[in-house]
Short mmCIF file of N, CA and C in Angstrom, two decimals:
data_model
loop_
_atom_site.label_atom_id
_atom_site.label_comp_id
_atom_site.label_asym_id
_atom_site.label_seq_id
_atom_site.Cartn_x
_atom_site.Cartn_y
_atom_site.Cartn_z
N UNK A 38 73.56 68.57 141.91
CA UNK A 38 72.84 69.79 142.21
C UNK A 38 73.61 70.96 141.61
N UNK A 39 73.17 72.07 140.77
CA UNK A 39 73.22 73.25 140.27
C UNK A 39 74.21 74.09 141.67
N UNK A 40 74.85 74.80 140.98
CA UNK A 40 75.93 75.66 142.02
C UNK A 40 74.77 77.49 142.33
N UNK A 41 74.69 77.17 143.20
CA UNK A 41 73.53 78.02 143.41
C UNK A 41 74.39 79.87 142.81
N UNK A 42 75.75 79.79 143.21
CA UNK A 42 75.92 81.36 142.35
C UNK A 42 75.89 81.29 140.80
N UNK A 43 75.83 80.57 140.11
CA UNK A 43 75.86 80.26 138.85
C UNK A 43 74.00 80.53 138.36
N UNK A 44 73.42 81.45 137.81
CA UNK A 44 72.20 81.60 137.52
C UNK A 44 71.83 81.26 136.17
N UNK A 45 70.92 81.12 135.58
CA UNK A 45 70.43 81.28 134.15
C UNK A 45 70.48 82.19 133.41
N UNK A 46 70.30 82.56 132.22
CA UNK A 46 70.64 84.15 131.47
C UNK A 46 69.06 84.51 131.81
N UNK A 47 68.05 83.45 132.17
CA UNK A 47 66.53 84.58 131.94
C UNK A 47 66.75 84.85 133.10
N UNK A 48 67.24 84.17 134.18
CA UNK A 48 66.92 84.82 135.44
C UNK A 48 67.54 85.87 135.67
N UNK A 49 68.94 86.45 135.32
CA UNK A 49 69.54 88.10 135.04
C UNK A 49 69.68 88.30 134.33
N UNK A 50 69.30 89.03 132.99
CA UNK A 50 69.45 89.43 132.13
C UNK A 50 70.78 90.45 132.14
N UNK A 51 71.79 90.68 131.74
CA UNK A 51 73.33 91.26 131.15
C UNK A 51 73.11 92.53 131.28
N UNK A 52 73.85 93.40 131.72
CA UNK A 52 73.85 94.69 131.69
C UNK A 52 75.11 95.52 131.64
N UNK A 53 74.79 96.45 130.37
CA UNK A 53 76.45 97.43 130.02
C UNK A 53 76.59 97.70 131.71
N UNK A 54 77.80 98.44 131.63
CA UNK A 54 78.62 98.74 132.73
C UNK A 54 78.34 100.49 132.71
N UNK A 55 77.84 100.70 131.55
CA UNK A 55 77.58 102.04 131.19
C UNK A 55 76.03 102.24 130.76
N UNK A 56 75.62 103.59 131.46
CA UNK A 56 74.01 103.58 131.65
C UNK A 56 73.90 104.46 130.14
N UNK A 57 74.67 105.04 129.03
CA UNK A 57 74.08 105.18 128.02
C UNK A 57 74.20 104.63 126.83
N UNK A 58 74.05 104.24 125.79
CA UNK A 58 74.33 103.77 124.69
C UNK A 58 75.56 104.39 124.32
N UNK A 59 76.42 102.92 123.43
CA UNK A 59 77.50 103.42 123.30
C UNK A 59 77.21 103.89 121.37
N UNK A 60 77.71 105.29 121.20
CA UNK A 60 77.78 105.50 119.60
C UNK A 60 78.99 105.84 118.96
N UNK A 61 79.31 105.17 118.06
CA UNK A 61 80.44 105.72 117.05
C UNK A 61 80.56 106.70 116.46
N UNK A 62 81.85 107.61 116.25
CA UNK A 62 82.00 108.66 115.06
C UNK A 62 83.29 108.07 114.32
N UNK A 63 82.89 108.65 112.96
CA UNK A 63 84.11 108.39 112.25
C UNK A 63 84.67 109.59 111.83
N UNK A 64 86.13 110.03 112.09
CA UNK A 64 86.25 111.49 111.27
C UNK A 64 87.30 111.46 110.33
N UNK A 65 86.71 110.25 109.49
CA UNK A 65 87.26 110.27 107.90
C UNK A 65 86.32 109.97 106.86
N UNK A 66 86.42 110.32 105.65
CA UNK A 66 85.15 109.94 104.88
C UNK A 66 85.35 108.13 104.31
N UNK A 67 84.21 107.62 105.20
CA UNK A 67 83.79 106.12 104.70
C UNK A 67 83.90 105.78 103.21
N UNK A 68 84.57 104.49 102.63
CA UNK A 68 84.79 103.54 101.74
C UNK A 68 83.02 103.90 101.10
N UNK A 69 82.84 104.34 99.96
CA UNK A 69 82.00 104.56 99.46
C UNK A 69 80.64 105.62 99.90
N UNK A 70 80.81 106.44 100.82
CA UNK A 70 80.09 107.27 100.97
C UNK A 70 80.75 108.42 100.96
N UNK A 71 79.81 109.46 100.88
CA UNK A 71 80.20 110.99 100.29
C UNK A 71 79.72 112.11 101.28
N UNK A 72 79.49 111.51 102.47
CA UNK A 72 79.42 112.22 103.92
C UNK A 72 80.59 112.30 104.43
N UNK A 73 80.94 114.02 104.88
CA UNK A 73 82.06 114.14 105.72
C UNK A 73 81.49 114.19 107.22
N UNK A 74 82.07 113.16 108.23
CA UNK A 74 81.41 113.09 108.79
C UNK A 74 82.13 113.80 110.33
N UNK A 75 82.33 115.76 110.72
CA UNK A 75 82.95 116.50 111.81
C UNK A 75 84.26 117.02 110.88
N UNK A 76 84.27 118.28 111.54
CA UNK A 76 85.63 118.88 110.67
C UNK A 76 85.24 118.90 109.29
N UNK A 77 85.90 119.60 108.45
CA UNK A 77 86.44 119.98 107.34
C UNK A 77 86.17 119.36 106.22
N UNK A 78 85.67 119.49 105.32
CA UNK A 78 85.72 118.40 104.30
C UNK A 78 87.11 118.29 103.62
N UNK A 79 87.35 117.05 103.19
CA UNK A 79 88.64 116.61 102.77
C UNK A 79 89.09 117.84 101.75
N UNK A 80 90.27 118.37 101.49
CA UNK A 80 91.25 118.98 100.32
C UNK A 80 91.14 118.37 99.09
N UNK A 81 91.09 118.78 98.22
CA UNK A 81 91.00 117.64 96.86
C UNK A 81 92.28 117.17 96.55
N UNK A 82 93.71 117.89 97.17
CA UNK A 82 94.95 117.54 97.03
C UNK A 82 95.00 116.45 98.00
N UNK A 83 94.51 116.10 98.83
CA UNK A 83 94.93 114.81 99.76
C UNK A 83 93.91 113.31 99.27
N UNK A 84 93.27 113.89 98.49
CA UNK A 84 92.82 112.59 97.69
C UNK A 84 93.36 111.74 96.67
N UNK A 85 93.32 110.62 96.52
CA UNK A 85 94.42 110.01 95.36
C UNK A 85 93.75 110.46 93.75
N UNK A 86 94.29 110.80 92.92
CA UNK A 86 94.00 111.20 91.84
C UNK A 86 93.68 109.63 90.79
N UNK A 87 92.25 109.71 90.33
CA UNK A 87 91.79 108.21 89.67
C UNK A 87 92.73 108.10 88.39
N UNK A 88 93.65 109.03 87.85
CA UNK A 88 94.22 108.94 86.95
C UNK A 88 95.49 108.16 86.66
N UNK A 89 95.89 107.00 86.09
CA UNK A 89 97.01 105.93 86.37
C UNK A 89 97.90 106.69 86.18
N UNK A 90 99.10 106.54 86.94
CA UNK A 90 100.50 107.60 86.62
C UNK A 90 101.66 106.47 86.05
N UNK A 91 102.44 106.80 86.49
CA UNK A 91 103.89 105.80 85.83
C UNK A 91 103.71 104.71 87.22
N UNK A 92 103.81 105.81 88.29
CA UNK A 92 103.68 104.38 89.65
C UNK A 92 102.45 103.71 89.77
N UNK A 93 101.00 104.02 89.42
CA UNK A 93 99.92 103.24 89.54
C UNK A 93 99.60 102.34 88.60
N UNK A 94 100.56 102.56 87.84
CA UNK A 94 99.60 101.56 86.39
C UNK A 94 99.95 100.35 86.37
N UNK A 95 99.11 99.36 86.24
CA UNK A 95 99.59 97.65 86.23
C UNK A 95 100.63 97.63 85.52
N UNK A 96 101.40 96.50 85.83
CA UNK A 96 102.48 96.10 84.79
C UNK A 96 101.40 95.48 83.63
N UNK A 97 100.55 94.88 83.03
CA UNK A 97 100.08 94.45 81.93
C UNK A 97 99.63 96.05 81.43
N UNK A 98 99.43 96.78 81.80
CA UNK A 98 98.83 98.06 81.41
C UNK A 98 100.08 99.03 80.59
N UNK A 99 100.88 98.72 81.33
CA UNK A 99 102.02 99.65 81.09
C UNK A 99 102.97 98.20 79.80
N UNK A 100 102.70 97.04 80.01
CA UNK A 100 103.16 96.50 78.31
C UNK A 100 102.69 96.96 77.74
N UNK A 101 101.09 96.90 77.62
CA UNK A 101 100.56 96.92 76.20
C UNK A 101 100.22 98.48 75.91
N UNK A 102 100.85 99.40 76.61
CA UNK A 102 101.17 100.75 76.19
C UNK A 102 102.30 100.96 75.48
N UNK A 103 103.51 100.61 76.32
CA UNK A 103 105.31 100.32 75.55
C UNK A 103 105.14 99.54 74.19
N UNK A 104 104.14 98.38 74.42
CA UNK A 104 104.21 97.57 72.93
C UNK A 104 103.87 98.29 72.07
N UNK A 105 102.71 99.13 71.95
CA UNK A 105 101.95 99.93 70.81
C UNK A 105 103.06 100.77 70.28
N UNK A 106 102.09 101.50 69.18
CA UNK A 106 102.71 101.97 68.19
C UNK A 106 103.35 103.53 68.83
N UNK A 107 103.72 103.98 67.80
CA UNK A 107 104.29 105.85 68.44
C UNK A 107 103.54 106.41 67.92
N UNK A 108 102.92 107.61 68.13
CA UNK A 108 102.32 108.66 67.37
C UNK A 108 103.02 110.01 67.77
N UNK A 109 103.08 111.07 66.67
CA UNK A 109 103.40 112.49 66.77
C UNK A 109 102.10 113.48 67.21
N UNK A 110 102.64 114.01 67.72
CA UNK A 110 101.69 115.73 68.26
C UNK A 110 102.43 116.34 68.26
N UNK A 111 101.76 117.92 68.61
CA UNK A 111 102.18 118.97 69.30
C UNK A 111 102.34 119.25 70.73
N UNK A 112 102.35 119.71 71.57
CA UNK A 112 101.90 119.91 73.24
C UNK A 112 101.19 121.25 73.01
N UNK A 113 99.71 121.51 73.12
CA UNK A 113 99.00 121.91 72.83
C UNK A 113 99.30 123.13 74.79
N UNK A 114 99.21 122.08 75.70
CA UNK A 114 99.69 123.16 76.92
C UNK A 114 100.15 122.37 77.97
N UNK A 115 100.69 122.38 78.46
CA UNK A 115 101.33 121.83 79.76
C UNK A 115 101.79 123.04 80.95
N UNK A 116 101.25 122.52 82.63
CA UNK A 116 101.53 123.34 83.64
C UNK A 116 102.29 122.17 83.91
N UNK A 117 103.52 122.67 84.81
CA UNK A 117 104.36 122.20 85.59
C UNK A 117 103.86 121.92 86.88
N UNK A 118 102.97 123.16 87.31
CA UNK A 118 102.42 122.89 88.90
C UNK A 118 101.56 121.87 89.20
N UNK A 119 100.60 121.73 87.85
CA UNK A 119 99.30 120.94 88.24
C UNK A 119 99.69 119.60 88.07
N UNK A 120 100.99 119.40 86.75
CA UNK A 120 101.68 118.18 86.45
C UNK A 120 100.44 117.59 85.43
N UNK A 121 100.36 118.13 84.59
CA UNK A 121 99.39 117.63 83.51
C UNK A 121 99.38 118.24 82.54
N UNK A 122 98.98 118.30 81.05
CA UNK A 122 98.78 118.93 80.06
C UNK A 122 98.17 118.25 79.22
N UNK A 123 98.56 118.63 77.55
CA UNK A 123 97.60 117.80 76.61
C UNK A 123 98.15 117.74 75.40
N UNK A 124 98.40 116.92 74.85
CA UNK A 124 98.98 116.92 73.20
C UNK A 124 98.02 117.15 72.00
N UNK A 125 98.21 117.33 71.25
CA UNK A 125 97.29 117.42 69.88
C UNK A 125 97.79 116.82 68.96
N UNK A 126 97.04 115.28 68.85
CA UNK A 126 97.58 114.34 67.97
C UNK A 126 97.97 115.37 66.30
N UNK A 127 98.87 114.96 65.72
CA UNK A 127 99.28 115.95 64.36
C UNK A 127 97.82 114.42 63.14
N UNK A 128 97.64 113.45 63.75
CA UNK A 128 96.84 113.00 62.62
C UNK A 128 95.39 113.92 62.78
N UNK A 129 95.04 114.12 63.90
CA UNK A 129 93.33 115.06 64.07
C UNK A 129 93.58 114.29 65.54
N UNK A 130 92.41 114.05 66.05
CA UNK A 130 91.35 113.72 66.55
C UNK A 130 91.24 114.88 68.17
N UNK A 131 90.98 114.00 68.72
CA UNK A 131 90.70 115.28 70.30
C UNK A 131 91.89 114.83 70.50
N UNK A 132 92.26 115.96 71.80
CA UNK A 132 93.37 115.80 72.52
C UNK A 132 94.11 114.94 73.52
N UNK A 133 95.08 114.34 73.77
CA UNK A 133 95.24 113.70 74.71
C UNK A 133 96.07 114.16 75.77
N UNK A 134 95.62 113.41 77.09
CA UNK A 134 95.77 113.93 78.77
C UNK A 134 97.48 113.51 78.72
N UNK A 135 98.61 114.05 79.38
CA UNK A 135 99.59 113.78 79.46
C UNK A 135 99.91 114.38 81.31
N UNK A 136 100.44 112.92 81.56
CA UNK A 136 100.35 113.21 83.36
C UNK A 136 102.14 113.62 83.06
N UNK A 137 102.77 114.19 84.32
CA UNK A 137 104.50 114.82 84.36
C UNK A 137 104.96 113.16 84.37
N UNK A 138 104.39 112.24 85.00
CA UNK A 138 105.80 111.28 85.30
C UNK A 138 105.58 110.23 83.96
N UNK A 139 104.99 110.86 82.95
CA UNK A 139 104.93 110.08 81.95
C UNK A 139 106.06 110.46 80.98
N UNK A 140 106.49 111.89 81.16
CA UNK A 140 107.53 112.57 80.24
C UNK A 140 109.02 112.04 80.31
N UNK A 141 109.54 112.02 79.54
CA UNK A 141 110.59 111.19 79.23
C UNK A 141 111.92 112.71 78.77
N UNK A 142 113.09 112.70 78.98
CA UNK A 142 113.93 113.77 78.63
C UNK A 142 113.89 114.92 79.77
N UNK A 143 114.78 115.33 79.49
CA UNK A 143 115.57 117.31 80.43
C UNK A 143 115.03 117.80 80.38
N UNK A 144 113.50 118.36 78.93
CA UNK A 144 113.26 119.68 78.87
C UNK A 144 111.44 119.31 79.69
N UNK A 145 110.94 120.71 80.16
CA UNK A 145 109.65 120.77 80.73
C UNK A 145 108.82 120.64 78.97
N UNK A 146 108.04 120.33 78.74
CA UNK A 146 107.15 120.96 77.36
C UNK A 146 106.49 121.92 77.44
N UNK A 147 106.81 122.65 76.24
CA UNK A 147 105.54 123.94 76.38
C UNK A 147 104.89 123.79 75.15
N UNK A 148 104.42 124.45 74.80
CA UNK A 148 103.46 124.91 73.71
C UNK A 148 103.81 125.19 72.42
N UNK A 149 103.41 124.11 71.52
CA UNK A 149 104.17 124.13 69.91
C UNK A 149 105.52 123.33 70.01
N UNK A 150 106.07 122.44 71.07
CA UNK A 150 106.85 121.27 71.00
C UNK A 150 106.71 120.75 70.46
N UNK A 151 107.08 119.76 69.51
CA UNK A 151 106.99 118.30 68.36
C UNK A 151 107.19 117.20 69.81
N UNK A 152 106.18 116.16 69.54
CA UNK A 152 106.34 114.73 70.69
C UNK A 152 106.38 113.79 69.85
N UNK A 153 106.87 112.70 70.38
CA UNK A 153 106.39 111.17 69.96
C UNK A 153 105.53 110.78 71.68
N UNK A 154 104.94 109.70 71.22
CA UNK A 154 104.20 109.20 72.77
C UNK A 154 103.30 108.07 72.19
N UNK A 155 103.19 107.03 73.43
CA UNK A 155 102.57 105.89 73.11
C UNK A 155 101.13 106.18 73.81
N UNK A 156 100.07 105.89 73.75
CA UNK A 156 99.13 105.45 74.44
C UNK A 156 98.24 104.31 75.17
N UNK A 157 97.83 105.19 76.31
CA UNK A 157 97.20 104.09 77.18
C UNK A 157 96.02 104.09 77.44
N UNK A 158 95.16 103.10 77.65
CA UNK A 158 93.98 103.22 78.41
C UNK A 158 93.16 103.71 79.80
N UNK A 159 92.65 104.72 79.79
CA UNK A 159 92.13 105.15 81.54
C UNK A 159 91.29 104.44 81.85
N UNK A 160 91.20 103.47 83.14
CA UNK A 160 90.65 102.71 83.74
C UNK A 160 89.36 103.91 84.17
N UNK A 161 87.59 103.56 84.55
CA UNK A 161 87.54 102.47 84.76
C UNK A 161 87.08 102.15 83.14
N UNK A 162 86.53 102.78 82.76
CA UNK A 162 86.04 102.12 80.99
C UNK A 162 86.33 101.57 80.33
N UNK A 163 87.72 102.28 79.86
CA UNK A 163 89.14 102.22 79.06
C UNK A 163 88.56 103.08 77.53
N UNK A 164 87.54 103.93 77.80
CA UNK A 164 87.14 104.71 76.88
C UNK A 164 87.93 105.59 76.01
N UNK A 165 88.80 106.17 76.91
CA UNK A 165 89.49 107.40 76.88
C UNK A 165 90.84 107.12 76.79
N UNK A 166 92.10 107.76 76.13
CA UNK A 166 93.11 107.08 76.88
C UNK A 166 94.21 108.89 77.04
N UNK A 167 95.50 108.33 77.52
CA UNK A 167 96.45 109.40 77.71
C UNK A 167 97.76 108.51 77.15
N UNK A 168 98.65 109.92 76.81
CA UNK A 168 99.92 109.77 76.73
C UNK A 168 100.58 109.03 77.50
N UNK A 169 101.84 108.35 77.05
CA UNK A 169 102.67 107.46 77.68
C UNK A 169 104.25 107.76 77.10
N UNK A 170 104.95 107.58 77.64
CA UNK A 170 106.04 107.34 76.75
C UNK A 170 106.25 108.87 75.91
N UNK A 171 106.07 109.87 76.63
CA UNK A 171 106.42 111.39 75.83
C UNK A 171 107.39 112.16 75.56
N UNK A 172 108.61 112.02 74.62
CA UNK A 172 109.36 112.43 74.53
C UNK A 172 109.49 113.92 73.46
N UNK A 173 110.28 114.71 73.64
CA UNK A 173 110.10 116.01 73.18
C UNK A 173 111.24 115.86 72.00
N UNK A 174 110.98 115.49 70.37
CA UNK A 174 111.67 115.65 69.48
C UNK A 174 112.10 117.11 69.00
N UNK A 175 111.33 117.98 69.34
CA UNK A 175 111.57 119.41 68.74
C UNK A 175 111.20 120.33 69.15
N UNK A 176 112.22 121.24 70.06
CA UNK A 176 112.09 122.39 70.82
C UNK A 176 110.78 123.36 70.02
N UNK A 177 109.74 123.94 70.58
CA UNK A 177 109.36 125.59 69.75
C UNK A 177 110.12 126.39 69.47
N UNK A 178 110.88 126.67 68.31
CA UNK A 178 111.68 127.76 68.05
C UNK A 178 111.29 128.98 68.74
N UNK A 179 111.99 130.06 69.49
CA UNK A 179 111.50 131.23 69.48
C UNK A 179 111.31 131.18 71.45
N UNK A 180 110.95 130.14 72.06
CA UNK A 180 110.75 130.30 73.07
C UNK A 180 111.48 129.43 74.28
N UNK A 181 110.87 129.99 75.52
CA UNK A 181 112.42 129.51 76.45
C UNK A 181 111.63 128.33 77.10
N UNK A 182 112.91 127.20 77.67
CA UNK A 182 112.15 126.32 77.50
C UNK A 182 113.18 126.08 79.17
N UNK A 183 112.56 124.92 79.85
CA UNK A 183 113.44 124.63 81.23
C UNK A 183 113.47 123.57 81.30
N UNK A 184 114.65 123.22 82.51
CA UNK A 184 114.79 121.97 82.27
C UNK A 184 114.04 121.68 84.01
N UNK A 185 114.09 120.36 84.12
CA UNK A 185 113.47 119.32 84.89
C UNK A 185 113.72 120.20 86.71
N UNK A 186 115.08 120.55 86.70
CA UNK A 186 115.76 121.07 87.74
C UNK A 186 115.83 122.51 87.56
N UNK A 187 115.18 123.03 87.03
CA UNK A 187 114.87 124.68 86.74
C UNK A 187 115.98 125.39 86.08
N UNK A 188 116.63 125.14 85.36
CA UNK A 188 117.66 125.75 84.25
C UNK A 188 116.62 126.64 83.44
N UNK A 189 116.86 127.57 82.73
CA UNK A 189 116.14 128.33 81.79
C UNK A 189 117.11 128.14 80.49
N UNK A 190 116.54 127.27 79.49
CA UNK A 190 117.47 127.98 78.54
C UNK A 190 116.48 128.84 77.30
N UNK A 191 117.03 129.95 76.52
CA UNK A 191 116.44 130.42 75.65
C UNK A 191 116.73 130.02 74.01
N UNK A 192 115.69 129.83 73.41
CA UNK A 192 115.73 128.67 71.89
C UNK A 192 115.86 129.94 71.32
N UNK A 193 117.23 130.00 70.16
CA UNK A 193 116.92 131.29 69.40
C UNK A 193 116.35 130.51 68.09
N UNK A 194 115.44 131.74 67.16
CA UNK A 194 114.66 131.54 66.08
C UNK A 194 115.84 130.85 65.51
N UNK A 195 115.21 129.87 64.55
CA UNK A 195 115.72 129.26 63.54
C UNK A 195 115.41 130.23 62.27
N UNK A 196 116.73 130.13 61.44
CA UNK A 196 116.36 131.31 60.05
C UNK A 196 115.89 130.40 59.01
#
């Protein structure tokens, strides 16, 4: 014989402990959606930047950048704050993206520097690529240049 406190599920049907529906919030923006969802929308500085740096880039990514060849530019402009700039290949073509922890040497680059630098591919395409491997062969005569740890030194003209 059946234990008479023991019932069937049709004969009581289950009931929350709580008389309203329970609902979720999330107050971070969800893995593929573009709803902020309470508060603030995110800072664009607390987002990870899609651009590979020296620490994000695969190790196969970062061989077959070191393996390639060298090419010369100019440094067409570089900010220190934003940590980015751009070279101007000396053969033509458009410019290329140069992130700070790609730079190699003491001095910051400025504008009308001589480089060598390897290139890499930007994920996700690999359309596009940036500097790698940027080293500064030749100060701009004429202008002051700093170092890594904020030294100023001043380049006098070459005669």
């Amino acid at each position: 014989m059946a234990d008479p406190s023991l019932t069937s599920p049709s004969e009581a049907p289950l009931r929350s402990p709580r008389a309203t529906p329970l609902s979720l919030s999330f107050n971070f923006l969800r893995e593929g959606s573009r709803v902020w969802e309470g508060g603030a929308p995110p800072q664009p500085r607390s987002l990870p930047s899609p651009l590979p740096t020296k620490r994000t880039r695969t190790y196969s990514a970062t061989v077959r950048a070191t393996s390639g060849p060298a090419y010369k530019g100019v440094c067409k402009s570089f900010c220190r704050s934003q940590g980015h700039g751009f070279i101007r290949p000396t053969s033509g073509g458009d410019d290329i993206f140069v992130h700070i922890s790609d730079i190699e040497g003491e001095y910051v680059p400025v504008e009308g520097d001589e480089v060598t630098y390897k290139v890499c591919r930007i994920p996700p395409k690999n359309l596009k690529v940036q500097a790698v491997e940027v080293k500064i062969v030749h100060l701009n005569p004429g202008t002051k240049h700093e170092t890594w740890s904020g030294q100023i030194i001043s380049q006098l003209e070459e005669s």
